[in-house]
Short mmCIF file of C-alpha atoms in Angstrom, two decimals:
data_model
loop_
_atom_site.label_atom_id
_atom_site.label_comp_id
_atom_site.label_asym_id
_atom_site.label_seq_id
_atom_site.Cartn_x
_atom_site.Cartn_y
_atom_site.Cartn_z
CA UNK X 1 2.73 -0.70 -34.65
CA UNK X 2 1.22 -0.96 -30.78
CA UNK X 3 -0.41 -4.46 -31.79
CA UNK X 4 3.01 -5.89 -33.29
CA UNK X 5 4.66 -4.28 -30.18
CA UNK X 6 2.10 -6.32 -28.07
CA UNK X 7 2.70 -9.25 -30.19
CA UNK X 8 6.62 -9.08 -29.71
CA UNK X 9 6.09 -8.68 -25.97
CA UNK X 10 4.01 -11.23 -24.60
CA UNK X 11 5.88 -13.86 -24.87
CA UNK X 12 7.84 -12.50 -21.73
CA UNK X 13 4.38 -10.98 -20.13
CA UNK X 14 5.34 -13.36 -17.24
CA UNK X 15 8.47 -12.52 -16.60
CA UNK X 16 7.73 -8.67 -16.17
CA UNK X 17 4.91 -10.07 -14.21
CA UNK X 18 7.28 -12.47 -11.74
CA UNK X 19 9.42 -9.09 -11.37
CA UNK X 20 6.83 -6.84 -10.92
CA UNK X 21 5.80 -9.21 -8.08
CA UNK X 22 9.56 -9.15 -6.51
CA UNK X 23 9.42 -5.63 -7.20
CA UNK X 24 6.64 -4.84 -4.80
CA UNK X 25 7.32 -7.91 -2.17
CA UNK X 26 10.61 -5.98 -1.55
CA UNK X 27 9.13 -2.71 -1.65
CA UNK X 28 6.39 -4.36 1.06
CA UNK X 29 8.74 -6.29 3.01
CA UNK X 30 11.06 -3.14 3.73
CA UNK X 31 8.21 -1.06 4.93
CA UNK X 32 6.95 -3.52 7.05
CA UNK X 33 10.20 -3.92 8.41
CA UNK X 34 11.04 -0.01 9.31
CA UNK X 35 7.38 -0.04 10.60
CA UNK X 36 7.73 -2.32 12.71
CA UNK X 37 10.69 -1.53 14.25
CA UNK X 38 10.71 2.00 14.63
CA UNK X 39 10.02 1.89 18.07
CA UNK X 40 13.23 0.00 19.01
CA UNK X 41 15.16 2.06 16.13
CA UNK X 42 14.19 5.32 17.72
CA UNK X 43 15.28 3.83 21.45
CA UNK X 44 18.51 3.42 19.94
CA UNK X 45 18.78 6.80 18.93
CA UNK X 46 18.34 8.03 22.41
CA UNK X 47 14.35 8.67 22.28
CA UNK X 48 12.85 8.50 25.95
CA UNK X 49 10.15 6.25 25.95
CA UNK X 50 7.60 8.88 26.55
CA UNK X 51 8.64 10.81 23.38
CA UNK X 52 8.15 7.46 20.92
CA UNK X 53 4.69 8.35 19.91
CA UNK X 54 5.38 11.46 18.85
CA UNK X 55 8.42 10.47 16.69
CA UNK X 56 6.17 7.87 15.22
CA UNK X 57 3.35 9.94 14.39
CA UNK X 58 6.21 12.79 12.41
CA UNK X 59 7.67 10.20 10.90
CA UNK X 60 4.99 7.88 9.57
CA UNK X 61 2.99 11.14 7.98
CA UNK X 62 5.81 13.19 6.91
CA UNK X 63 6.19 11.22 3.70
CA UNK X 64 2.29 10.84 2.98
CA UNK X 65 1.88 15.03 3.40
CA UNK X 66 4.50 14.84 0.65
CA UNK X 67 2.75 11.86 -0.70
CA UNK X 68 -0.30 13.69 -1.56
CA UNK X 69 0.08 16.25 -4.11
CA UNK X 70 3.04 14.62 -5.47
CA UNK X 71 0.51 11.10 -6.16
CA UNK X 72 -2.05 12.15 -9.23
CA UNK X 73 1.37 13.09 -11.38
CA UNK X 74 3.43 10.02 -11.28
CA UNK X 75 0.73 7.86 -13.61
CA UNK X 76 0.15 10.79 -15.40
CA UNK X 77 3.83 11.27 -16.12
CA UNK X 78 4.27 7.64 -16.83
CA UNK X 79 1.97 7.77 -19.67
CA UNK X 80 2.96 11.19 -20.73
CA UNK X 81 7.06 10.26 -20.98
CA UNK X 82 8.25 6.68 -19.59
CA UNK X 83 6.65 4.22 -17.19
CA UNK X 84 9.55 2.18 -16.86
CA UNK X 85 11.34 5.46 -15.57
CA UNK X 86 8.79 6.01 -12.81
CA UNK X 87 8.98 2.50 -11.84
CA UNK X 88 12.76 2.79 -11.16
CA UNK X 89 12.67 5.65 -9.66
CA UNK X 90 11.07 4.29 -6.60
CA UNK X 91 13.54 1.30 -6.32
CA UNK X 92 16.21 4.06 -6.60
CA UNK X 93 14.96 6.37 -4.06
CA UNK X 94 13.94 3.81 -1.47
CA UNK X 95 18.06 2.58 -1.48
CA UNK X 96 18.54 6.00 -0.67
CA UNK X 97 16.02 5.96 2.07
CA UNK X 98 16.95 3.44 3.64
CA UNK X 99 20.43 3.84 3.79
CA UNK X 100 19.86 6.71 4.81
CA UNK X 101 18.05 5.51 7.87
CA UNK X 102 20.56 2.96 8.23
CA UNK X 103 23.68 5.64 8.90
CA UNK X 104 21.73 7.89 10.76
CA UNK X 105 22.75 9.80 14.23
CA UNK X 106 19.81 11.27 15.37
CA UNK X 107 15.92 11.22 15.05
CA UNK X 108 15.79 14.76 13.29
CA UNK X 109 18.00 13.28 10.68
CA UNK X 110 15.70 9.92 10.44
CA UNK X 111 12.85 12.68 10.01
CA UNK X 112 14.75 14.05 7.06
CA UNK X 113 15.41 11.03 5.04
CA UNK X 114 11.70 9.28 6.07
CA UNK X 115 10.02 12.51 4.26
CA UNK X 116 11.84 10.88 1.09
CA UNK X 117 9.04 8.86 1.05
CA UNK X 118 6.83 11.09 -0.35
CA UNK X 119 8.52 10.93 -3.68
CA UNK X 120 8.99 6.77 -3.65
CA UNK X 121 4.87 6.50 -3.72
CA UNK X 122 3.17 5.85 -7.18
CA UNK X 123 4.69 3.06 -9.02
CA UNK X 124 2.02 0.28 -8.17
CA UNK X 125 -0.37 1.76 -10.67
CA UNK X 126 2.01 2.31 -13.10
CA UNK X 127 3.30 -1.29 -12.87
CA UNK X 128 -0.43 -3.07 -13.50
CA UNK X 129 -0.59 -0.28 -16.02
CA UNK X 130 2.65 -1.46 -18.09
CA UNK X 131 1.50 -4.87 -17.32
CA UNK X 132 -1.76 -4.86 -19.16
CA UNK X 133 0.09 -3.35 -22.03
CA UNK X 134 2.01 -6.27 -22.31
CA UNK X 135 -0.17 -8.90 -21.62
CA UNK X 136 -2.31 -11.01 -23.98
CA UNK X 137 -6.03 -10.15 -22.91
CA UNK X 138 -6.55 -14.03 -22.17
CA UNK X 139 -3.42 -14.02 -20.10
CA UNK X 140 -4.48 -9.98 -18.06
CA UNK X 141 -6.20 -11.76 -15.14
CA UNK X 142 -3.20 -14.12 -14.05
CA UNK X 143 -0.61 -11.73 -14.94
CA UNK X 144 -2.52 -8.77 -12.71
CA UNK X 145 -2.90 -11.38 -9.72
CA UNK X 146 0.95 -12.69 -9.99
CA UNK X 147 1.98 -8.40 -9.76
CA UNK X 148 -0.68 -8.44 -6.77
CA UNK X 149 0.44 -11.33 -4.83
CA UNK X 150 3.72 -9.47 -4.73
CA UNK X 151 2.55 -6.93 -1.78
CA UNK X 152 1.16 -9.01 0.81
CA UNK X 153 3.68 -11.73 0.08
CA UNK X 154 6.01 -8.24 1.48
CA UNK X 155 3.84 -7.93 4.12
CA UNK X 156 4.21 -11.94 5.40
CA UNK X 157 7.55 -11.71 4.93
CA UNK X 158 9.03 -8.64 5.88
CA UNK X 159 8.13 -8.77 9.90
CA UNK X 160 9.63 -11.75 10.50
CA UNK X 161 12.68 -11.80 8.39
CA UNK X 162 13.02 -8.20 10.23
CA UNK X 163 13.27 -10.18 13.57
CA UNK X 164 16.07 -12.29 12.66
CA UNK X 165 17.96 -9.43 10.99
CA UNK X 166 17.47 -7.52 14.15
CA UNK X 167 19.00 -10.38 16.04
CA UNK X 168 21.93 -10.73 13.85
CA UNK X 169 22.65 -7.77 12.67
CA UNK X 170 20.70 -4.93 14.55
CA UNK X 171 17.94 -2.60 13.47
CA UNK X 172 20.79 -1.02 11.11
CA UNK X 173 21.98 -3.74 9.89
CA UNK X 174 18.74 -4.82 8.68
CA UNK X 175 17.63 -1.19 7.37
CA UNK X 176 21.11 -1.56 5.18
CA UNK X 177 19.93 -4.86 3.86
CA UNK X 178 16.80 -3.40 2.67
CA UNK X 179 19.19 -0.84 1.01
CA UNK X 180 20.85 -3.66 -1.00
CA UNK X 181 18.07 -4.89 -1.93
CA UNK X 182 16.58 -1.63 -3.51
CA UNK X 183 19.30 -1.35 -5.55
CA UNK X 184 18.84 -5.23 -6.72
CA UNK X 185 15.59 -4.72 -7.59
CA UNK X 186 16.25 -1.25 -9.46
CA UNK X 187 19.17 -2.98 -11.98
CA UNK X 188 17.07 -5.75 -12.48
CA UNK X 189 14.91 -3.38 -13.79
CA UNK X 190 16.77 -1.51 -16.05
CA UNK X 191 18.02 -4.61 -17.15
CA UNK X 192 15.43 -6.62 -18.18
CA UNK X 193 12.01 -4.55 -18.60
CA UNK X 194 11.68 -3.21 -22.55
CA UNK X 195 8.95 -0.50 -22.93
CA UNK X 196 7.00 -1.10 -25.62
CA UNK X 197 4.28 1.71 -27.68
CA UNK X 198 1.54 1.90 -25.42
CA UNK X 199 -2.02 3.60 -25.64
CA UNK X 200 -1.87 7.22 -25.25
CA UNK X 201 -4.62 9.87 -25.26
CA UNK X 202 -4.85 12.64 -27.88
CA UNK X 203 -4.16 15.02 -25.45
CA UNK X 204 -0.97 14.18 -23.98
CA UNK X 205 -0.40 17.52 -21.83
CA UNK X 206 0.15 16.57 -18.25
CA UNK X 207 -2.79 18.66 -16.50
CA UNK X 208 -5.04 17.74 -18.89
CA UNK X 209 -3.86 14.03 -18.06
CA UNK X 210 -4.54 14.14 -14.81
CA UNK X 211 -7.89 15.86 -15.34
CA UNK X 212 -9.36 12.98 -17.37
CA UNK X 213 -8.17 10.56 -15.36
CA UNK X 214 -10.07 12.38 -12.10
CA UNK X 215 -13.26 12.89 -14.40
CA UNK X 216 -13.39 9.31 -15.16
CA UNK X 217 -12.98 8.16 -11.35
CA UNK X 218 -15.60 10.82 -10.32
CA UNK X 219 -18.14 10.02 -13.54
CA UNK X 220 -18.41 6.26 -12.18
CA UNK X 221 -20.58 6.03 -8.55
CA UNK X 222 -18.82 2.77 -8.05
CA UNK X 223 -15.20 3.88 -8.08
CA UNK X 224 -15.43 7.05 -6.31
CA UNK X 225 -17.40 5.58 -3.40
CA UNK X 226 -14.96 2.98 -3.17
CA UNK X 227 -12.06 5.44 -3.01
CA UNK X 228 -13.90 7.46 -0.40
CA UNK X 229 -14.47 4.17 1.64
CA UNK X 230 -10.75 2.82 1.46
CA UNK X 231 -9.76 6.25 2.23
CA UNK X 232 -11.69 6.49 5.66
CA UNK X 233 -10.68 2.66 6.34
CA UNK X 234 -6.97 3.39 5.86
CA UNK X 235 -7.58 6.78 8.25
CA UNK X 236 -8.45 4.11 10.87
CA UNK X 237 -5.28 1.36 9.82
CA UNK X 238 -3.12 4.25 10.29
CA UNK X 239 -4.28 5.10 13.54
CA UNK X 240 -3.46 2.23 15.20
CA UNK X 241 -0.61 0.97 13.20
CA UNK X 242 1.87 2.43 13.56
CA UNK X 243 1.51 1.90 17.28
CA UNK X 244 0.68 -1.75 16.77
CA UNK X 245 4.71 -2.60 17.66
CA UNK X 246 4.71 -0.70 21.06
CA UNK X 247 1.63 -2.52 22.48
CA UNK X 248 3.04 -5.83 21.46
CA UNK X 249 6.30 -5.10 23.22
CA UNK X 250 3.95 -4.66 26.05
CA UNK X 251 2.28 -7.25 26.10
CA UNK X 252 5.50 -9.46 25.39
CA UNK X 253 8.48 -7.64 26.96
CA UNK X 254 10.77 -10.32 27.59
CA UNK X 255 11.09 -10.82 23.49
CA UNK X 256 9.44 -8.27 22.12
CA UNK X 257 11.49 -8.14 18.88
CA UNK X 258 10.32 -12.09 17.79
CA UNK X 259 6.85 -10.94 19.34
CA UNK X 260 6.36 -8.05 16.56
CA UNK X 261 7.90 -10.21 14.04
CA UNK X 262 5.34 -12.73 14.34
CA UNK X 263 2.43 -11.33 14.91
CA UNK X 264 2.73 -9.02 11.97
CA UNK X 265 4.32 -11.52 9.72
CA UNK X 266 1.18 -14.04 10.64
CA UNK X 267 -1.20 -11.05 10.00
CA UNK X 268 0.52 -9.90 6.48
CA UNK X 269 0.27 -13.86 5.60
CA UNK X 270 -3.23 -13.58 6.38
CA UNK X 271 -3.95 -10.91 3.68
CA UNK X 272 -1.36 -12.89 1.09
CA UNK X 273 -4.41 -15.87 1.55
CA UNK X 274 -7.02 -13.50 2.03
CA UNK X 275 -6.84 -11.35 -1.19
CA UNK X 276 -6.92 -13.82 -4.27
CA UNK X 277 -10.48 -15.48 -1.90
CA UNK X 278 -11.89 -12.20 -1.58
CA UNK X 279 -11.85 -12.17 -5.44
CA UNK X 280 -13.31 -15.28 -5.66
CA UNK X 281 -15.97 -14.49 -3.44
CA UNK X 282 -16.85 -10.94 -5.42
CA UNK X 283 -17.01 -12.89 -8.34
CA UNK X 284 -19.92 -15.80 -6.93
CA UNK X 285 -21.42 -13.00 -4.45
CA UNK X 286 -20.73 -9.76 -5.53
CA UNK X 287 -18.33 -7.16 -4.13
CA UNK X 288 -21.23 -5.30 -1.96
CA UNK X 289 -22.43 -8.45 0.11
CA UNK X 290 -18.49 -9.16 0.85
CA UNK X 291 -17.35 -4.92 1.53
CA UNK X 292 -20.51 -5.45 3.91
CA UNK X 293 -19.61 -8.49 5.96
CA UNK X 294 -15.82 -7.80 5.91
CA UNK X 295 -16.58 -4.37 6.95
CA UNK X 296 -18.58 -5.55 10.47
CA UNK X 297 -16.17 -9.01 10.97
CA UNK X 298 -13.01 -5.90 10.78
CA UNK X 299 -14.77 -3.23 13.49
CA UNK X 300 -15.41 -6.77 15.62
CA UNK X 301 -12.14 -7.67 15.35
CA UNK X 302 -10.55 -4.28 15.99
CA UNK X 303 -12.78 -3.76 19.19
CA UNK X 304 -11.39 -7.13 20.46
CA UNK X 305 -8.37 -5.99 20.08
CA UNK X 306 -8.73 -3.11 22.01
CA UNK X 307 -9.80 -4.96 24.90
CA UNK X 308 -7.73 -7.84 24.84
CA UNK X 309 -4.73 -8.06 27.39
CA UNK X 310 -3.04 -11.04 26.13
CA UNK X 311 -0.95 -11.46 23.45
CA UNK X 312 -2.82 -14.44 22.17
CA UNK X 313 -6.17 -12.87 22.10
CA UNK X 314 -4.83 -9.70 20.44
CA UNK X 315 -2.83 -11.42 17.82
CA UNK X 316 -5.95 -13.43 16.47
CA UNK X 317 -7.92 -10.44 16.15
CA UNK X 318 -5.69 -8.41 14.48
CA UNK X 319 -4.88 -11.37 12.20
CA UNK X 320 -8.72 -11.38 11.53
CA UNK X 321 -8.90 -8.02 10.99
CA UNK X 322 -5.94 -7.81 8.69
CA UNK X 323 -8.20 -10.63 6.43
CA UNK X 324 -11.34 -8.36 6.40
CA UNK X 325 -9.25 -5.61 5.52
CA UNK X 326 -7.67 -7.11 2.15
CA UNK X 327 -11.28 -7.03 0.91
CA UNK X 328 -11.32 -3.46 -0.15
CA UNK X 329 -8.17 -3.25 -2.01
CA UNK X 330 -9.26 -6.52 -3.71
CA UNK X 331 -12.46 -4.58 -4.70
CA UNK X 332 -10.94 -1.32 -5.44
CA UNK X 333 -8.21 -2.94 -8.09
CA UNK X 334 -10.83 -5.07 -9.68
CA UNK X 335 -13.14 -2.40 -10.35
CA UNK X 336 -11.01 -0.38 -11.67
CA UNK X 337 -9.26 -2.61 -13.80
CA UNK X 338 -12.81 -3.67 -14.98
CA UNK X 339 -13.23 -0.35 -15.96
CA UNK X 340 -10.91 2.03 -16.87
CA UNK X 341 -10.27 3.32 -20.60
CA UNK X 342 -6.81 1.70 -21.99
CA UNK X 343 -5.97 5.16 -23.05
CA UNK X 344 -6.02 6.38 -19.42
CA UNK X 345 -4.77 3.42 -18.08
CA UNK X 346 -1.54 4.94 -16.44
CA UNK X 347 -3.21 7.56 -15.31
CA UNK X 348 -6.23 6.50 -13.82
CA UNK X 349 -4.07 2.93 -11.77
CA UNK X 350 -1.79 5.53 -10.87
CA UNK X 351 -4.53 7.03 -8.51
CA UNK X 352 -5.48 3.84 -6.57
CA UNK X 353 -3.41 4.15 -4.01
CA UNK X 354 -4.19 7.99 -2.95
CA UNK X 355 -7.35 7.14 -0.31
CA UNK X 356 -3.83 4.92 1.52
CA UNK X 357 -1.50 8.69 0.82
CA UNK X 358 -4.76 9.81 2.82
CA UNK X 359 -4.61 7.59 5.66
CA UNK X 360 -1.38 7.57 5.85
CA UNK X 361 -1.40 11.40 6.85
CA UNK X 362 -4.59 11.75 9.53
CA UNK X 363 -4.29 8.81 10.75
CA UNK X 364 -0.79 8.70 12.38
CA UNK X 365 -1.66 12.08 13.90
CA UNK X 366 -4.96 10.91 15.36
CA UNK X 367 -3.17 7.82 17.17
CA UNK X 368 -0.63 10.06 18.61
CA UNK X 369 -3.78 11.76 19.96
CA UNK X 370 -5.97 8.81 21.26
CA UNK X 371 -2.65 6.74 22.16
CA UNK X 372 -2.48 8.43 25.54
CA UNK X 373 -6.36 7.82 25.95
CA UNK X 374 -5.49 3.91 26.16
CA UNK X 375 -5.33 0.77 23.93
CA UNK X 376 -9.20 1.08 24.23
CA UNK X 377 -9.89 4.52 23.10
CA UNK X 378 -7.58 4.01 19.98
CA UNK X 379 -8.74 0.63 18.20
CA UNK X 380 -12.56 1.63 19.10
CA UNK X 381 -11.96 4.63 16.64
CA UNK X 382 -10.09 2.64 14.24
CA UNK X 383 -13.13 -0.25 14.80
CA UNK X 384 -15.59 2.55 14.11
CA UNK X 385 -13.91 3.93 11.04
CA UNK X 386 -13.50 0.26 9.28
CA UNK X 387 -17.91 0.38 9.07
CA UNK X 388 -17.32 3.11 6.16
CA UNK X 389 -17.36 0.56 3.39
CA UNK X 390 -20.50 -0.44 4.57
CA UNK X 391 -21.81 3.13 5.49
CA UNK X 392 -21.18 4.16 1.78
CA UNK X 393 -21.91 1.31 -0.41
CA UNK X 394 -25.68 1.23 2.01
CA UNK X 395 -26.07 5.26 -0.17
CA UNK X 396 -25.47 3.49 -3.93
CA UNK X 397 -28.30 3.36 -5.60
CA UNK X 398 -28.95 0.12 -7.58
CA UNK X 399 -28.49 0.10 -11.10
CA UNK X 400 -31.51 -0.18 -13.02
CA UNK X 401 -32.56 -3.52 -14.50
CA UNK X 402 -32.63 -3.26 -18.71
CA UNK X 403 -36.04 -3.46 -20.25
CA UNK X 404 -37.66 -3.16 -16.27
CA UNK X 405 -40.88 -0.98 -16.46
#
C-alpha cells in the first residue's frame, strides 16, 4: 500500500518540492521583513527611542518562550495524525499574525499578537519529512535542496522588498502584504498537496513519539553535539540581531530604511550562495574541518563588526559572517537526514529547529543587556559564542577505524 502510494506520488515530488520552497521563502521573507523593521514600526507607535531595545528584546523572545515547549509536539503530531495539517497551520496563523501587526494601535497589542509566534514554529521539519515520503530515493537529494533553498532565498529577498514596501506603502502596508501572502500560500496548500500513507512507528502514542525521537538524537554523539553547538551559535545571532537594524540606521541616518534593506538582503543572499557550497565542501572535506574554519572566519567577522564605524566596513563583515554561519544548519540537516529512521522521520526533522527556539529566547534578552554596554561589548559576545561549533566538535572522539588493532 505505502510503496504504490509512493509510486502514485512521485511523479509530482517536484511540485510539492517547488511549493515547499515558496512555502518557506514567504515564511522567511516576512520575518525578515518585521525584523527588520521593528525599530521604525515601534517609532510609529509612539515608542521613545530610548525604550526600542526593550520592546525588541519582549517581542523577539515572547514567541520563542512559547516556541519551546510547544516545538518537540508539532513533528510528533504530524506523524501521529496529519502533516499536511501542521504545515497549514503555520501559513494560517502567520496571516493572522501579521495582520494582526498590521492593524495594531499600540506596542502592548503588537506584544500580544507577536507571542502568536510561538504556535507558527515547527513546520520545516515536517515539510522535508513529507518530502522524503514522496520522493523517489534517487530524486531525495535534489528535492531536499529545492525545499532548502526556499529559506535563505526568504532571507535575500525579504529585506529589500521590505524597503520598497516601506516606501510605498508604509511599515503597515507592507506587514498587510505579508498577510496576503500567508493566506496565498496556505490555499495553495490545501489545494494542491495530497497526503499519502507514510511510515509510522508501532507505537503511535504521542509521548512515546516524542520520546523516541529524543532517544535517537541523544543515542548519536554527532547529532546531539551539533544541536548543542547551533544552539549556543544561535544564542549569539540573537543577541545581536535583532539590534542589527538600529545600528545601521546609525550609521546611515539620512536613509536608513534602503540602508537595512540592503545590507540584510545582501547578507541573506549570501547564505542563499553559501548553503548548497557548504554542502559541497562537507562532502570533499568533511563537515568537522568546515564547522572548524567557518566557526573562527564567523567570531572574526563578528568582532569586525563590532569595531567598525562605517557602514561599508560593517556590512562586509556581517555579510561574511552571515556565510560562515549557513555552515551549521547545512551540517545539522545533512546529518540528520543521513541518519534518521524513516519511521521517526516526522518526529525526529521536527526537532531541528529547537537549538534556533533556544536562541531565539536568551539571546534577545542578553542584547537588551549588553546593547547599552556599546556596539563593542555586544558583537564580541556574539563573536565569542559563534567558536562553540568548534569548542564541541574539538570533545568528539573519533570513530574507530574497522579491523584497526
Amino acid at each position: 500500500m505505502q510503496a504504490n502510494s509512493r509510486t502514485s506520488s512521485a511523479a509530482g515530488w517536484a511540485v510539492i518540492a517547488v511549493l515547499f520552497a515558496a512555502t518557506t521563502c514567504v515564511e522567511s521573507m516576512s520575518w525578515t521583513q518585521l525584523t527588520a523593521y521593528t525599530p521604525l514600526y515601534l517609532r510609529e507607535l509612539h515608542v521613545s527611542a530610548d525604550q526600542v531595545p526593550g520592546w525588541i528584546a519582549a517581542m523577539s523572545s515572547v514567541g520563542w518562550i512559547l516556541a519551546l515547549p510547544l516545538a518537540p509536539f508539532w513533528g510528533v503530531l504530524a506523524d501521529r495524525y496529519s502533516r499536511k495539517l501542521i504545515i497549514v497551520r503555520s501559513a494560517v496563523l502567520e496571516a493572522v499574525l501579521f495582520g494582526g501587526w498590521a492593524l495594531s494601535t499600540s506596542p502592548s497589542m503588537a506584544l500580544l499578537f507577536r507571542s502568536l509566534s510561538g504556535f507558527v514554529l515547527g513546520n520545516t521539519g515536517v515539510m522535508l519529512a513529507m518530502q522524503a515520503s514522496t520522493t523517489p530515493r534517487q530524486r531525495l537529494a535534489l528535492a531536499v535542496g529545492i525545499v532548502g533553498a526556499g529559506s535563505p532565498a526568504g532571507r535575500a529577498l525579504g529585506p529589500i522588498l521590505g524597503a520598497a514596501l516601506v516606501h510605498l506603502v508604509d511599515v503597515r502596508g507592507m506587514l498587510l502584504f505579508d498577510a496576503a501572502l500567508s493566506v496565498a500560500m496556505a490555499v495553495l496548500l490545501m489545494v494542491v498537496v495530497r497526503e499519502s500513507d507514510h511510515d509510522r512507528p508501532e507505537d503511535l502514542r504521542v509521548l512515546s513519539l516524542l520520546r523516541g525521537a529524543l532517544s535517537e538524537i541523544v543515542s548519536k554523539p554527532l547529532v546531539w553535539r551539533l544541536f548543542l553547538a547551533t544552539a549556543i551559535t544561535q544564542v549569539g545571532t540573537w543577541t545581536i540581531f535583532p539590534y542589527v537594524p538600529i545600528y545601521i540606521g546609525r550609521l546611515a541616518p539620512d536613509n536608513p530604511v534602503t540602508a537595512v534593506g540592503v545590507v540584510l538582503s545582501a547578507v541573506g543572499l549570501g547564505q542563499a550562495v553559501a548553503s548548497p557550497l557548504w554542502g559541497i565542501a562537507m562532502q570533499r572535506f568533511g563537515h568537522v574541518w568546515v564547522l572548524n574554519l567557518t566557526s573562527l572566519g564567523a567570531a572574526a567577522a563578528l568582532a569586525a563588526t563590532g569595531l567598525s564605524h562605517s557602514l561599508v566596513v560593517f556590512a562586509l563583515a556581517l555579510f561574511v559572517n552571515g556565510v560562515c554561519a549557513a555552515a551549521i544548519l547545512t551540517a545539522s540537516m545533512a546529518v540528520m537526514a543521513s541518519t534518521v529512521s524513516p519511521e521517526r522521520r516526522g518526529a525526529v526533522l521536527g526537532q531541528i529547529l529547537f537549538p534556533f527556539y533556544i536562541g531565539g529566547v536568551i539571546g534577545p534578552l542578553i542584547g537588551a543587556v549588553a546593547f547599552g554596554a556599546g556596539q563593542t561589548v555586544i558583537f564580541g559576545i556574539a563573536a565569542v559564542l559563534s567558536l562553540a561549533p568548534l569548542v564541541v566538535l574539538l570533545t568528539l572522539r573519533p570513530r574507530p577505524v574497522p579491523g584497526a588493532a
